[in-house]
Short mmCIF file of C-alpha atoms in Angstrom, two decimals:
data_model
loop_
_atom_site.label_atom_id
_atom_site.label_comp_id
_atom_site.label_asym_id
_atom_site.label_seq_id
_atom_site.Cartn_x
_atom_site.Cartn_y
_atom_site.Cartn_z
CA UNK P 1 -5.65 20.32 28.57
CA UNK P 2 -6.06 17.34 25.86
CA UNK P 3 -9.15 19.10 24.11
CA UNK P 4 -7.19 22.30 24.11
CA UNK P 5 -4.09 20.99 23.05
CA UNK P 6 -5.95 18.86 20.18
CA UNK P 7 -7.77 22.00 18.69
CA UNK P 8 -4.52 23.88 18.61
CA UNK P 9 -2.75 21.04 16.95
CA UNK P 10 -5.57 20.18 14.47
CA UNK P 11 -6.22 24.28 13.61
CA UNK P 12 -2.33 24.86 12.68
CA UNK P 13 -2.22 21.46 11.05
CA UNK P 14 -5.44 22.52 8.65
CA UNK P 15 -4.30 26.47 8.73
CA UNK P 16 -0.93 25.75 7.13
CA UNK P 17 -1.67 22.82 4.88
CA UNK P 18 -4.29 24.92 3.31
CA UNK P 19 -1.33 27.82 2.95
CA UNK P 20 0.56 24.84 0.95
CA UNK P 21 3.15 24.62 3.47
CA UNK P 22 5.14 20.62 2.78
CA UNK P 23 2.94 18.27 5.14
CA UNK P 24 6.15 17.83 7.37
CA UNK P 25 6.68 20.94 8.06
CA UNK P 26 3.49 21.51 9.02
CA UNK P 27 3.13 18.55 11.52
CA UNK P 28 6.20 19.85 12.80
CA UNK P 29 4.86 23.29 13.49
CA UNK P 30 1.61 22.17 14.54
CA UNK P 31 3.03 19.82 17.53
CA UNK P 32 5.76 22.57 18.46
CA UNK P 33 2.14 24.68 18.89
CA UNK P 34 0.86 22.05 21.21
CA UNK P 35 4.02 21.34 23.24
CA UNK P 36 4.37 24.91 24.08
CA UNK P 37 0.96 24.90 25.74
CA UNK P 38 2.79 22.72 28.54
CA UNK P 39 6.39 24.01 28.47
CA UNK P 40 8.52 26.80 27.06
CA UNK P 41 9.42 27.09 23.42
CA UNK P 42 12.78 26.18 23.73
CA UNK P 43 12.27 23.26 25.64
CA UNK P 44 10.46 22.54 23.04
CA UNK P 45 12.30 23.15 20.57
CA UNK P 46 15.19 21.36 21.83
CA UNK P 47 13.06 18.09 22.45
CA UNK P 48 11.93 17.96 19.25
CA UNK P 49 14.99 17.91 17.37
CA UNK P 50 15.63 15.12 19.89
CA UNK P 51 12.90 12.91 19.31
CA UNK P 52 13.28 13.58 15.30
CA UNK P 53 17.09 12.65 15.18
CA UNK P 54 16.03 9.39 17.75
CA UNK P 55 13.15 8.58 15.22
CA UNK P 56 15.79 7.87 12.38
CA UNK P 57 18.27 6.49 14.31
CA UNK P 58 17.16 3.07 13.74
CA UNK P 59 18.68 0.08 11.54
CA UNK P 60 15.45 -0.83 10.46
CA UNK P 61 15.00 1.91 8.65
CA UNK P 62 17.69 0.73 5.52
CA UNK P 63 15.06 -0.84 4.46
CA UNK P 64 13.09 1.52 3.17
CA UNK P 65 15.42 3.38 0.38
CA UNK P 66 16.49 -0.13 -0.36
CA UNK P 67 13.02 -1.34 -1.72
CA UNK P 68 12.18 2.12 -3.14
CA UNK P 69 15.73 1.53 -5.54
CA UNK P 70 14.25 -2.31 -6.17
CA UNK P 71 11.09 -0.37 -7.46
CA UNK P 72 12.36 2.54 -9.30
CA UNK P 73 14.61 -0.20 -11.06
CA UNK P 74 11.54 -2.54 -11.35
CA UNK P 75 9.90 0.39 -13.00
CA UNK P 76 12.17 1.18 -15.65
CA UNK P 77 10.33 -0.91 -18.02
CA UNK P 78 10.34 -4.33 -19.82
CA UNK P 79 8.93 -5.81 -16.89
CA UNK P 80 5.43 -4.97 -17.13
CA UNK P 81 5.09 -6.84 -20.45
CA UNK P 82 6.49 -10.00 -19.20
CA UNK P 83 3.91 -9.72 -16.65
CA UNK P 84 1.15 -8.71 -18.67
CA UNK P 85 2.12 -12.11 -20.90
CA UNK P 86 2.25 -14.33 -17.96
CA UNK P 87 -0.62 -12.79 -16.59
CA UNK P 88 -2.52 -13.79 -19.53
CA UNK P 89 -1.35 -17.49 -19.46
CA UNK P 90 -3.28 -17.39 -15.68
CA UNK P 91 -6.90 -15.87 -16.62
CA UNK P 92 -7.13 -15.94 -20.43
CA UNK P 93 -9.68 -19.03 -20.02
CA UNK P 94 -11.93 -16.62 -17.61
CA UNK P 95 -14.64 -14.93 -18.45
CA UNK P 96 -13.73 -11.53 -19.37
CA UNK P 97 -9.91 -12.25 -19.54
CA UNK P 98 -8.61 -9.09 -20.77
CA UNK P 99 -9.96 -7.67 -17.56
CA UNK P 100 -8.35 -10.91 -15.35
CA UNK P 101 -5.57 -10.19 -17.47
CA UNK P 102 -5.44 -6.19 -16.04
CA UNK P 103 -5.86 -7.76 -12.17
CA UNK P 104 -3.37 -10.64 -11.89
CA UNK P 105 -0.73 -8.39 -13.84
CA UNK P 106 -1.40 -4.93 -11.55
CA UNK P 107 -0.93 -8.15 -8.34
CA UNK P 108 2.11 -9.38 -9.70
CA UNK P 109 3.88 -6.00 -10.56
CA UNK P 110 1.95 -3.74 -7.60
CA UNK P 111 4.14 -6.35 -5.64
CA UNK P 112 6.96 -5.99 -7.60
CA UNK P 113 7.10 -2.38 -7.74
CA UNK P 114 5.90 -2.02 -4.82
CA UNK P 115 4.00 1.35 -5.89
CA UNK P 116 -0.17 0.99 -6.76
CA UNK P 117 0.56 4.36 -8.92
CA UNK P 118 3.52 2.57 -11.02
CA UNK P 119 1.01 -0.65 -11.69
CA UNK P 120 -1.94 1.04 -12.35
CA UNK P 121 -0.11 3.41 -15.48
CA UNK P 122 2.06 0.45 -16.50
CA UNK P 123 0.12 -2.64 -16.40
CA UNK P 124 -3.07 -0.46 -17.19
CA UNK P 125 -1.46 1.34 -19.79
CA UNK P 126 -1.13 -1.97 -21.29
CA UNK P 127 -4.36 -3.48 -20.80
CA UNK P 128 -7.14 -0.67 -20.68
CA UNK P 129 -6.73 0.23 -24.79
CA UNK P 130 -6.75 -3.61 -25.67
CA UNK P 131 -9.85 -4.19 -23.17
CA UNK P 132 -11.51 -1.12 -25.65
CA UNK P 133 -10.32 -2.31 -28.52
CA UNK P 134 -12.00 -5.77 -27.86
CA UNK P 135 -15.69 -3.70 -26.97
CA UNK P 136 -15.04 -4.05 -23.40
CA UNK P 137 -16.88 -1.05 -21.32
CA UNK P 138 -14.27 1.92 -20.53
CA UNK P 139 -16.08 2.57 -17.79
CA UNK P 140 -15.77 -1.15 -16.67
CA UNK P 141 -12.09 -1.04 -17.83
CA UNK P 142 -10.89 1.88 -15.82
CA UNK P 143 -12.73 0.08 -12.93
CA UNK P 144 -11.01 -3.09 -13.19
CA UNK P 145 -7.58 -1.29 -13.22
CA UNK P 146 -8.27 0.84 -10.71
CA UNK P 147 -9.57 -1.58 -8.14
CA UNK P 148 -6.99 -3.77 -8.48
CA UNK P 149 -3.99 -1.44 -8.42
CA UNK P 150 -3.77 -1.28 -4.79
CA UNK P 151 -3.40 -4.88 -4.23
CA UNK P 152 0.30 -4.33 -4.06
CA UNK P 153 0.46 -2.35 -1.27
CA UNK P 154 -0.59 -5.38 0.88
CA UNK P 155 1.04 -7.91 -1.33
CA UNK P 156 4.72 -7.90 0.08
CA UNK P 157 7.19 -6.46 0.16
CA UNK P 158 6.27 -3.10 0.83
CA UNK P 159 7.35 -0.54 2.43
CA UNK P 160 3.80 0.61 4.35
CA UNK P 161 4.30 -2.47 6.30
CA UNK P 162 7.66 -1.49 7.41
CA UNK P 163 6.44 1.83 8.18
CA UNK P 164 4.06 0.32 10.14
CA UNK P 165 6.21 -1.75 12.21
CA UNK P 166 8.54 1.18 13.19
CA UNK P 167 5.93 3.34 14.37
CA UNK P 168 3.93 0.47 15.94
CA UNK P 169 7.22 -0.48 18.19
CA UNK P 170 8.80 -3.57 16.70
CA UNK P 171 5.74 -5.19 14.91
CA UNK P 172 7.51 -8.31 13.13
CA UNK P 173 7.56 -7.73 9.35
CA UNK P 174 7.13 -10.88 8.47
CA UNK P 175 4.09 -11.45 10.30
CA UNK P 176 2.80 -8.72 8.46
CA UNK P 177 3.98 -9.79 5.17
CA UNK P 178 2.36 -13.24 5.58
CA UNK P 179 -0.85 -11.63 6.64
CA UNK P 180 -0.66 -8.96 4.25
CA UNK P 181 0.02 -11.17 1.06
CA UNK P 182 -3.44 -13.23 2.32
CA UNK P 183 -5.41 -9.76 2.66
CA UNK P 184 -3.84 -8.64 -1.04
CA UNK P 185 -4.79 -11.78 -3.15
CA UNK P 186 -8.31 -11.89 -0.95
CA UNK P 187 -8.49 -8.47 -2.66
CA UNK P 188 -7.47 -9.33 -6.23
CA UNK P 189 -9.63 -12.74 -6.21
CA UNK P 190 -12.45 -10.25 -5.12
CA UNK P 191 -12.13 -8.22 -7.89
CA UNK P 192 -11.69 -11.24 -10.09
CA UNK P 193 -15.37 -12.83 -8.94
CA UNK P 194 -17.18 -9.29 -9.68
CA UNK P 195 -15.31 -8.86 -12.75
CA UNK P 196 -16.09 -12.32 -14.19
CA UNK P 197 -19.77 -11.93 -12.96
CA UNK P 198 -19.82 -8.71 -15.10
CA UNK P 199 -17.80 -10.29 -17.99
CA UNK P 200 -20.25 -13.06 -18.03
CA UNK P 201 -22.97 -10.77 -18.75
CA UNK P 202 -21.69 -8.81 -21.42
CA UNK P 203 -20.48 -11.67 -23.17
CA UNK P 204 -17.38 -10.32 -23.41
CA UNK P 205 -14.59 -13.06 -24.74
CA UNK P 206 -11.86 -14.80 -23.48
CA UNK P 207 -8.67 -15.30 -24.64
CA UNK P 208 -7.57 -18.68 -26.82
CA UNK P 209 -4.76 -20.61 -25.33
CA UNK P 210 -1.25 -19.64 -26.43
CA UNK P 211 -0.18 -23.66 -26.94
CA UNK P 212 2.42 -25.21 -24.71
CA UNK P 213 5.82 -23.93 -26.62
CA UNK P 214 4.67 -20.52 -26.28
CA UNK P 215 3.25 -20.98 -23.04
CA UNK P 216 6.69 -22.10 -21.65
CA UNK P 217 8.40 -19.06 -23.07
CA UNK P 218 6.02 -16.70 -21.34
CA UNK P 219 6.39 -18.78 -17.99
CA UNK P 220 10.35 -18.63 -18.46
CA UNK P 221 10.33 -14.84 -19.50
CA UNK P 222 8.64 -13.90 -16.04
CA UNK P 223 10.12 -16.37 -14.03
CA UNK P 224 12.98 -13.78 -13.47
CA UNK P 225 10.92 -11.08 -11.80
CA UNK P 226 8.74 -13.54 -10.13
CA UNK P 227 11.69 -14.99 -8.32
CA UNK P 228 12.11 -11.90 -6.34
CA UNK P 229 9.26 -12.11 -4.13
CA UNK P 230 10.03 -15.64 -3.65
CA UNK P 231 13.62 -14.70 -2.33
CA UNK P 232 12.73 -11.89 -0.41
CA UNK P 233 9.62 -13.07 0.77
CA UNK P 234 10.93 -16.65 1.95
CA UNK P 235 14.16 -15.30 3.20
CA UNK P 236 12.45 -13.30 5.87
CA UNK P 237 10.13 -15.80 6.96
CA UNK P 238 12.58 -19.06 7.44
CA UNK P 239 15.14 -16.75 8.63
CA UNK P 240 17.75 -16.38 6.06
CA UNK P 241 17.80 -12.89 6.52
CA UNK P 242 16.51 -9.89 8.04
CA UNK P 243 13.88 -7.41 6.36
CA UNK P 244 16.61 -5.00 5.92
CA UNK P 245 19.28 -7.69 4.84
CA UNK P 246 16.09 -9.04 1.93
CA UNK P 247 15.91 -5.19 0.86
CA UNK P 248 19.65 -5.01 -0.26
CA UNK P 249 19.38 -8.88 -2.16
CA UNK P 250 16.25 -6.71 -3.78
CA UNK P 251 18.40 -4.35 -4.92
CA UNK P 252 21.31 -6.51 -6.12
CA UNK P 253 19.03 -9.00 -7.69
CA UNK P 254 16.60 -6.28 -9.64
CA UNK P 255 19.93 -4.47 -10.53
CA UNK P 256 20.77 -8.04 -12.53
CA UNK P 257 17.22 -8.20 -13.94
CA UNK P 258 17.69 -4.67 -15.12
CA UNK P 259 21.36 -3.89 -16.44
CA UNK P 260 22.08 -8.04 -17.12
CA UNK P 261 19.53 -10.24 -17.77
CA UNK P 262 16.57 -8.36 -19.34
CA UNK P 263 18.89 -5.45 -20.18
CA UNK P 264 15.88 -2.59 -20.30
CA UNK P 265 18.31 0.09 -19.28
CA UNK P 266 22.12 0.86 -19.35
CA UNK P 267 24.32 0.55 -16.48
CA UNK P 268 24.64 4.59 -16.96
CA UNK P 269 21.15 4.94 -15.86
CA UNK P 270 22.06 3.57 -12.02
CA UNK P 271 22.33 7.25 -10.72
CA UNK P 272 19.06 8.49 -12.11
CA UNK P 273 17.34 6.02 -9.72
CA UNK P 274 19.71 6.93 -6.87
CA UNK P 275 18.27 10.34 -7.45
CA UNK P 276 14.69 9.07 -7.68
CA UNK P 277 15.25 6.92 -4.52
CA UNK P 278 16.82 9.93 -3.03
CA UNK P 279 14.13 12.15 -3.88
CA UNK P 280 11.35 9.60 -2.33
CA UNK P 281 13.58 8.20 0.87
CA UNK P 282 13.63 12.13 1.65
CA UNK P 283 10.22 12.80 1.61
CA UNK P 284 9.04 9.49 3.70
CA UNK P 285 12.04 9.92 6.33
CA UNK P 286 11.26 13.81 7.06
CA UNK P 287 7.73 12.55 7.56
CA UNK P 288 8.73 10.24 9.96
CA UNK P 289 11.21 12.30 11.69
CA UNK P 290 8.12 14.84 11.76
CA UNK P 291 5.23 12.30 13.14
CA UNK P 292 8.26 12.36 15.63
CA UNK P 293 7.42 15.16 16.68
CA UNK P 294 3.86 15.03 16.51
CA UNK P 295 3.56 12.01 18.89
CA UNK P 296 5.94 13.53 21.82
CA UNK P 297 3.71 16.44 21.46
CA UNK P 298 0.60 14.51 21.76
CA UNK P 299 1.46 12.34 24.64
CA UNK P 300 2.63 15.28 26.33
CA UNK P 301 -0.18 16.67 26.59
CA UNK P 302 -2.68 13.55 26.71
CA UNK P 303 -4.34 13.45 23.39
CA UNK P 304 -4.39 10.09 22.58
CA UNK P 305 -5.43 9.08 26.06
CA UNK P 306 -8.44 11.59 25.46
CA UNK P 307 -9.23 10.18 22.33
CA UNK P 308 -9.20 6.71 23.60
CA UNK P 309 -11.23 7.74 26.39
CA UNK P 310 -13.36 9.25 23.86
CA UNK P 311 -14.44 5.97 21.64
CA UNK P 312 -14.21 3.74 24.34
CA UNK P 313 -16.40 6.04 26.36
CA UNK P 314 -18.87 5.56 22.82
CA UNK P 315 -19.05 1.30 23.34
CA UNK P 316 -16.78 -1.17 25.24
CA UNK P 317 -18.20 -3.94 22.59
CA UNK P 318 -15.01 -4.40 20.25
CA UNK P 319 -17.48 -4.88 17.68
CA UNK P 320 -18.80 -1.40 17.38
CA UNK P 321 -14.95 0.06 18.72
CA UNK P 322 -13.86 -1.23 15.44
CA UNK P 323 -16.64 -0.29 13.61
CA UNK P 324 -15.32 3.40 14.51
CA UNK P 325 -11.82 2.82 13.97
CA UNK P 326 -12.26 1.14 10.43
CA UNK P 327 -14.60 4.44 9.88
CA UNK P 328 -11.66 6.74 10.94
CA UNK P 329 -9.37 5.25 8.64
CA UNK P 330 -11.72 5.04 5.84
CA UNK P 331 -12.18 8.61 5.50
CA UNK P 332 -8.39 9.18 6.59
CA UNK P 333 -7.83 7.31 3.29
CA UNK P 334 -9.85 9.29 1.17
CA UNK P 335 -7.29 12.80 1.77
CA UNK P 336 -4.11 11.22 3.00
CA UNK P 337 -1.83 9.04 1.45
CA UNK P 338 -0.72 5.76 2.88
CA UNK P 339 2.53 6.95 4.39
CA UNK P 340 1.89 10.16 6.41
CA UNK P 341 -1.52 8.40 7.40
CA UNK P 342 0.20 5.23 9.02
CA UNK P 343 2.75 7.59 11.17
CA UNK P 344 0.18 9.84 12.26
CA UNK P 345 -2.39 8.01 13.34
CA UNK P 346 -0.76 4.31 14.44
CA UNK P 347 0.37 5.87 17.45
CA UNK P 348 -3.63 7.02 18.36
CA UNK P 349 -5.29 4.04 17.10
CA UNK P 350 -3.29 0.86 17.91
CA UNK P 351 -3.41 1.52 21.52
CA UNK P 352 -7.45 1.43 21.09
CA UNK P 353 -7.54 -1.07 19.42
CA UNK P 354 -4.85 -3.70 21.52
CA UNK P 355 -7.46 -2.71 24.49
CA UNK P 356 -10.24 -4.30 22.89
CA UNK P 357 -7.88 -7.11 22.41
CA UNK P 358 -6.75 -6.60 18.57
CA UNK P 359 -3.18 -7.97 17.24
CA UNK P 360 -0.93 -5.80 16.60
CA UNK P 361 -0.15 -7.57 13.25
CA UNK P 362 -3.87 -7.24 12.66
CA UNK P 363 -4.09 -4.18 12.93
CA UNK P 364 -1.46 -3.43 10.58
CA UNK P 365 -3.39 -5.39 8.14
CA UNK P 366 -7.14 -3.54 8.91
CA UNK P 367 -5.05 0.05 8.95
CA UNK P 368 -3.21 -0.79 5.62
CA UNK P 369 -6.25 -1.95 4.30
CA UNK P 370 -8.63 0.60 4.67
CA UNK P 371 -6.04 2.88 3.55
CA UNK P 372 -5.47 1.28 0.52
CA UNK P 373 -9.12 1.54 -0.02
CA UNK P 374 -8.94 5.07 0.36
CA UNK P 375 -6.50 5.88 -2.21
CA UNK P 376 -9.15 5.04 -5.08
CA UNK P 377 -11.91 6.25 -3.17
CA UNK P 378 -12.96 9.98 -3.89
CA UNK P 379 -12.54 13.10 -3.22
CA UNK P 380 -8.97 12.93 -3.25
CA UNK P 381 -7.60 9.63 -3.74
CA UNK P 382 -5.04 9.66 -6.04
CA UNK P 383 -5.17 5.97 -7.28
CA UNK P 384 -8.69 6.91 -9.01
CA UNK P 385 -7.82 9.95 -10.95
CA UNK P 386 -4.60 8.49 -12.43
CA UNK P 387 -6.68 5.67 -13.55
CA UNK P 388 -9.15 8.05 -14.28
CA UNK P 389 -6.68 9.17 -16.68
CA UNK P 390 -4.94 5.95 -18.00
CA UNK P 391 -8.12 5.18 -19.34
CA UNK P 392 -9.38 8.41 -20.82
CA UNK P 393 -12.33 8.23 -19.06
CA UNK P 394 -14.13 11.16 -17.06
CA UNK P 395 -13.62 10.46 -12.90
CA UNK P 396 -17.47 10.40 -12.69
CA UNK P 397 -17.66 7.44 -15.50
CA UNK P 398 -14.81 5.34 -13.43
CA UNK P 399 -16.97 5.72 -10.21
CA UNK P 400 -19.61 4.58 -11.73
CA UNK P 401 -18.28 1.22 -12.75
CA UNK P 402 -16.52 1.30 -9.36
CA UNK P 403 -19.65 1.19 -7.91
CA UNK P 404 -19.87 -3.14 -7.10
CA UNK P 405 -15.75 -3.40 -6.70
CA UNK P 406 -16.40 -1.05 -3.52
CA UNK P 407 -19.52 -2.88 -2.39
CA UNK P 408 -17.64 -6.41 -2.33
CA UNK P 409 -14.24 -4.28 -0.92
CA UNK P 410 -16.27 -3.14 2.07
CA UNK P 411 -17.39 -6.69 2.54
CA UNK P 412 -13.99 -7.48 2.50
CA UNK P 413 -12.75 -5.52 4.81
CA UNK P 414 -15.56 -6.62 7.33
CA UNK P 415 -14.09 -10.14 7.21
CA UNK P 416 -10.91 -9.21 7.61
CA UNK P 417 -11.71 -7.03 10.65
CA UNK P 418 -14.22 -9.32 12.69
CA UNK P 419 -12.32 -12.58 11.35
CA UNK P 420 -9.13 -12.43 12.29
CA UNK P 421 -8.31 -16.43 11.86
CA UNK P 422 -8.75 -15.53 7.75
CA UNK P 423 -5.11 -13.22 7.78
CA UNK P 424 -3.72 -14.39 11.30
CA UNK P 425 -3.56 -18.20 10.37
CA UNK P 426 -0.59 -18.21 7.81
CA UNK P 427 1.48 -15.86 10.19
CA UNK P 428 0.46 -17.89 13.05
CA UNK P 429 1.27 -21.54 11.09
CA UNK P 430 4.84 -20.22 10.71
CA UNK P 431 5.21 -19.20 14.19
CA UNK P 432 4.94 -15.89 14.05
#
């Protein structure tokens, strides 16, 4: 029944996403496919609408189009440069510090923004033409933007951790935001260490200190924007506030960065990134409602207990069960983005991995991870070609200088999988 229902499932998943039907719609006809194996249509039918209404019926779930409004707002511009600037004051005396620059400024506004996209074009934007313009590589400089663009989706807050949590039953948030913040600056002090190696090499300069009155502008110019994650980020962990309480302070505190204190846009502009946040909170809650679906119809009719059954029937060492499940995800990655990825296969994975005795907050960290990963890796990460682009380089020429960030990723992502003390021990030393 499980092997049946899982070709039927996967055939009209592939059959009408290759037709360029909306991925939700065709998770949604792909599962009503494989519950009709096991009951009548409009049983089925009727269920489903049922578990997709219960799927968004949750509180939770506010805060989701509340940090996508913090982001649109934090994208509107002006921040980026007072990022860029302070970024500079924190690698200019490291080797290669246009490059350290383009890494600590895509970690501070990828966390921001909460988007990889948004800090890859706007920090990059900045920082690729000044890294030519001082004989740096392109290849190199597309690389260094690229690699360390994703950083923000670990970095909190962000929304794949939320995601995550719904889907995973009640995962705490802030566990995952502790643990995911250690797993995103792992990442960006990674890319930091290859980047100054290379730097080092080349010769390539750094940049002379701006002097202590200038210095303390910067500083007080990005103090502002910097203050968020401290508020939202400390507020859920000593239990000021809930996740979705911090989302709305995001909101009303970016909206004073924005229309008040840095004044980048009128107060006119508010409902052009209600629409924006509209546009997005649509597309990630139809998803949801439709991996909804998609998991009734799979527990009905005993695919994930097949597929567990499946890997564990490969190894019972955790070692080489994790091996797989990193392996899944990696190439998951590479043609899914973050969001549809986490609802589909959460359900199917977690439950593998909690029997080989993995935390659920650790998990959320490995999944993220590798998926983040994926989304410069090719043949269809996105994350590559639009830094591909940023830097007018050719994909092929960005891979290339990708090459050694991937190497000491993967490395990465091996310690973070077989060690769990290195991202468990902050959530852990605050109780969580």
């Amino acid at each position: 029944m499980a092997g049946t229902a899982s070709l039927i499932l996967l055939s009209v998943f592939a059959g009408l996403t290759a037709l360029g039907l909306p991925l939700a719609l065709a998770l949604t006809a792909a599962a009503l496919a494989a519950v009709s194996m096991v009951a009548p249509l409009d049983m089925a039918l009727f269920t489903s609408v049922q578990k997709m209404f219960a799927a968004l019926d949750s509180f939770s779930l506010l805060a989701v189009p509340f940090f996508i409004l913090s982001g649109v707002m934090m994208n509107s511009g002006g921040i980026a440069l007072r990022l860029v600037n302070f970024a500079k004051l924190l690698a200019g005396r490291i080797p290669g510090s246009l490059a350290q620059t383009n890494i600590a400024g895509n970690m501070l506004f990828g966390c921001i923004s909460g988007s990889a996209i948004a800090a890859s074009t706007s920090i990059g934007g900045v920082m690729v033409p000044m890294q030519k313009q001082e004989g740096y590589d392109p290849g190199f400089a597309a690389a260094v933007n690229i690699a360390s663009a994703p950083t923000g989706m670990l970095i909190p807050p962000t929304t794949a951790f939320i995601i995550y949590s719904l889907v995973s039953g009640g995962t705490s948030v802030a566990a995952l935001f502790l643990g995911g913040a250690v797993a995103g600056m792992l990442w960006g002090l990674m890319i930091m260490g290859i980047a100054s190696l290379y730097a080092w090499r080349r010769g390539y300069p750094t940049t002379p200190w701006a002097g202590g009155r200038a210095a303390a502008k910067i500083t007080a110019e990005a103090i502002p924007s910097l203050l968020m994650i401290v508020i939202v980020i400390g507020g859920i962990i000593f239990g000021i506030f809930t996740a979705v309480e911090a989302s709305g302070i995001a909101v009303i505190y970016t909206m004073l960065l924005t229309f008040v204190i840095h004044r980048t846009r009128p107060v006119s502009a508010f409902p052009e990134f209600l629409l924006e946040t509209a546009q997005i909170t649509g597309t990630i809650m139809l998803l949801l409602a439709a991996s909804a679906t998609l998991s009734f119809a799979m527990a009905l009719t005993g695919i994930p207990a097949a597929i567990s059954a499946l890997i564990l029937g490969v190894s019972e060492n955790p070692i080489v069960i994790l091996l797989i499940i990193n392996l899944v995800l990696l190439v998951i990655g590479c043609f899914m983005d973050m969001g549809p990825a986490i609802l589909i296969f959460t359900p199917i994975l977690l439950p593998i991995a909690q029997k080989v005795g993995v935390d659920p907050v650790q998990f959320g960290i490995i999944m993220v991870f590798n998926l983040a990963i994926g989304t410069i890796t090719p043949p269809v990460g996105t994350g590559l070609f639009v830094g591909a682009s940023v830097a007018k380089v050719k994909v092929e020429q960005a891979i290339r200088g990708l090459a050694p960030f991937y190497a000491a990723l993967f490395v990465l992502l091996f310690l973070v999988t077989y060690v769990p003390s290195l991202t468990m021990s902050l959530p852990r030393a605050f109780g969580f």
